[in-house]
XYZ file of C-alpha atoms in Angstrom:
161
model
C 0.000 0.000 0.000
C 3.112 1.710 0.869
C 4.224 2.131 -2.700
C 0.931 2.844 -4.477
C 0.780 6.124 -2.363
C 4.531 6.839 -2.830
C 3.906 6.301 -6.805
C 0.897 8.455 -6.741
C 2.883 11.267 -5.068
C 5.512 11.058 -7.726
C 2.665 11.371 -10.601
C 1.452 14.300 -8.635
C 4.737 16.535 -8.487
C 5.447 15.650 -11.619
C 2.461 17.311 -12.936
C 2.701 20.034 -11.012
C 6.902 20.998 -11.835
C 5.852 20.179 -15.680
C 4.650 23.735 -16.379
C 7.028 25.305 -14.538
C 9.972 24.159 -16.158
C 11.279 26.771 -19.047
C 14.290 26.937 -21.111
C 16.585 29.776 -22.074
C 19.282 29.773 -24.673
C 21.984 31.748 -23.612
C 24.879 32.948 -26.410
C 27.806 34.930 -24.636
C 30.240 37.715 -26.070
C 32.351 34.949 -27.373
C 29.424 33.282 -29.515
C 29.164 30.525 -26.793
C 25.625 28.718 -26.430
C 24.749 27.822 -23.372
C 21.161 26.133 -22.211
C 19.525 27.052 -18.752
C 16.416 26.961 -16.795
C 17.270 30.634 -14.726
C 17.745 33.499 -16.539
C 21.055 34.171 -18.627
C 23.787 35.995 -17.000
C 25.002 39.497 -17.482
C 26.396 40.384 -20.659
C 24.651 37.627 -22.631
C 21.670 37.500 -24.936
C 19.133 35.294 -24.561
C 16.050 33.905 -26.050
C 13.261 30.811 -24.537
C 13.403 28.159 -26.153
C 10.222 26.376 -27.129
C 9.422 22.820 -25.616
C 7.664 19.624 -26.603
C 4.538 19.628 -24.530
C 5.070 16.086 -22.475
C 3.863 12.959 -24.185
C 0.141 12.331 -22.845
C -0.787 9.520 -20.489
C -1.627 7.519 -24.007
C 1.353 7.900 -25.473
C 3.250 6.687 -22.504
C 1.499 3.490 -22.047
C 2.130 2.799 -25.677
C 5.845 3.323 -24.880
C 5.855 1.337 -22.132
C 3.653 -1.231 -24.384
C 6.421 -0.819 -27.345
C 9.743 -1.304 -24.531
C 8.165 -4.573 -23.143
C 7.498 -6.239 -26.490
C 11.346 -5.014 -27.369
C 12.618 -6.354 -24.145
C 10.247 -9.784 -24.804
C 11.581 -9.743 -28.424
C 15.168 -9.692 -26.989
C 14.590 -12.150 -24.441
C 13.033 -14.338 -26.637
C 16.363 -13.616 -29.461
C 18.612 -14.378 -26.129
C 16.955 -17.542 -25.647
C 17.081 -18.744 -29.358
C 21.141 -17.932 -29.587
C 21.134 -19.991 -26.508
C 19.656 -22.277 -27.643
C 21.571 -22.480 -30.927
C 24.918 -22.473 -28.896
C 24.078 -25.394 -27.257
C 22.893 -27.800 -30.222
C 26.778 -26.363 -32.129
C 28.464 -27.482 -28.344
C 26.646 -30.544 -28.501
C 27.853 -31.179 -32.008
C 31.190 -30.352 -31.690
C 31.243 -32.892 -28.322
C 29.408 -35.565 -30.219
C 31.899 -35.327 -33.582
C 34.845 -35.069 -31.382
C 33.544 -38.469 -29.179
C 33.139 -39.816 -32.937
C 36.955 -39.044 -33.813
C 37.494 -40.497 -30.517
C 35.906 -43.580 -31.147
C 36.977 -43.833 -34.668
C 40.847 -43.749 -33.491
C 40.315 -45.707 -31.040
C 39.465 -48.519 -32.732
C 42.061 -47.912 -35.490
C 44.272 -48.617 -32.781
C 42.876 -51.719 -31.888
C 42.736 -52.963 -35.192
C 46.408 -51.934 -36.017
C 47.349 -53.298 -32.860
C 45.273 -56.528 -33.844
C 46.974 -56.612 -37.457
C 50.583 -56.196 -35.399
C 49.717 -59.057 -33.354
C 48.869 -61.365 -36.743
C 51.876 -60.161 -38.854
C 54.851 -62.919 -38.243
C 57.656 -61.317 -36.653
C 60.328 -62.652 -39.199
C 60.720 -61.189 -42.502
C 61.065 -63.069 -45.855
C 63.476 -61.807 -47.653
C 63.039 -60.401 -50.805
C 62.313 -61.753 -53.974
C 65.533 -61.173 -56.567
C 64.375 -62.560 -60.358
C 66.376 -65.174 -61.401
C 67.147 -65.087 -64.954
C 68.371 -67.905 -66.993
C 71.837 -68.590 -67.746
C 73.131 -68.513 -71.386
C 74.693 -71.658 -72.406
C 78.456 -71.299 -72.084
C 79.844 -72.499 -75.990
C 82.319 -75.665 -75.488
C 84.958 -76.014 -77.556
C 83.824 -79.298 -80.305
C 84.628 -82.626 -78.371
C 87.026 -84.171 -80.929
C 87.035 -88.200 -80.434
C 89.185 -90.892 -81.230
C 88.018 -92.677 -84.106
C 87.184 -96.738 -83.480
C 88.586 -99.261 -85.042
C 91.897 -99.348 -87.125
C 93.064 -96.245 -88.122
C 94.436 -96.323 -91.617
C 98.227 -95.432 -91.042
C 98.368 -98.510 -88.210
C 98.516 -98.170 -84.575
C 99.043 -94.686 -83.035
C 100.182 -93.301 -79.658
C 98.312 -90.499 -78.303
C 100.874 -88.097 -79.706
C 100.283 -89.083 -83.162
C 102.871 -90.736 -83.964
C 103.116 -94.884 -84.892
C 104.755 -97.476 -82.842
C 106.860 -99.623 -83.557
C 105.666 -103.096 -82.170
């Protein structure tokens, strides 16, 4: 109950110090403007400067109206980018648990090949080409039988018997 009256009383001056506030523009004998609510001091000119009246009681609920739907809107924008964080973070976890997994069992299955691969080498295959025939010199042979000029030694020449 407190603050209703308190509020009220704040409406209330407020509408009673709205009239009474006026502006005067105040240029010194240097050309500097100046804005004030008194009266401009000695040696400058002045002039009042016109105000907006203040918005009406309408216009203010529609402002407070337009600043909630903003502040909803930007809430709800807030809770979308959220929203949109999470799902990429939850990606990025559930690719980088699917490297995981994939290297992990690339491990085991290079491990597994390791553990099937003998653990002596064979060595390694050299062609073998064939060899060319060597040429022989012609195998001369002693003829059989008689030879026409009679019996003769291995050097050639006859004996005498």
């Amino acid at each position: 109950m407190q603050k209703l009256l308190w509020g009220w009383g704040i409406c209330a001056a407020a509408l009673w110090a709205g009239p009474a506030l006026a502006v005067n523009k105040c240029v010194d004998a240097q050309g500097k403007v100046s804005y004030t609510d008194g009266p401009c001091p000695a040696g400058a000119r002045g002039n009042s400067v016109d105000l907006l009246p203040p918005p009406s009681r309408e216009d203010q609920q529609e402002a407070v109206r337009r600043g909630q739907a903003w502040r909803d809107e930007a809430r709800a924008l807030d809770a979308r980018q959220d929203a949109e964080l999470a799902a990429r973070r939850r990606a990025a976890e559930q690719a980088e648990a699917q490297e995981a997994r994939q290297a992990a069992r690339a491990a085991a299955q290079a491990q597994q090949d390791e553990s099937l691969t003998p653990r002596y080498y064979y060595p390694v295959p050299v062609p073998v080409y064939p060899q060319r025939p060597v040429p022989q010199p012609p195998v001369v042979r002693k003829p059989e039988g008689p030879t026409p000029m009679g019996k003769v030694n291995g050097a050639g020449f006859k004996r005498q018997d």
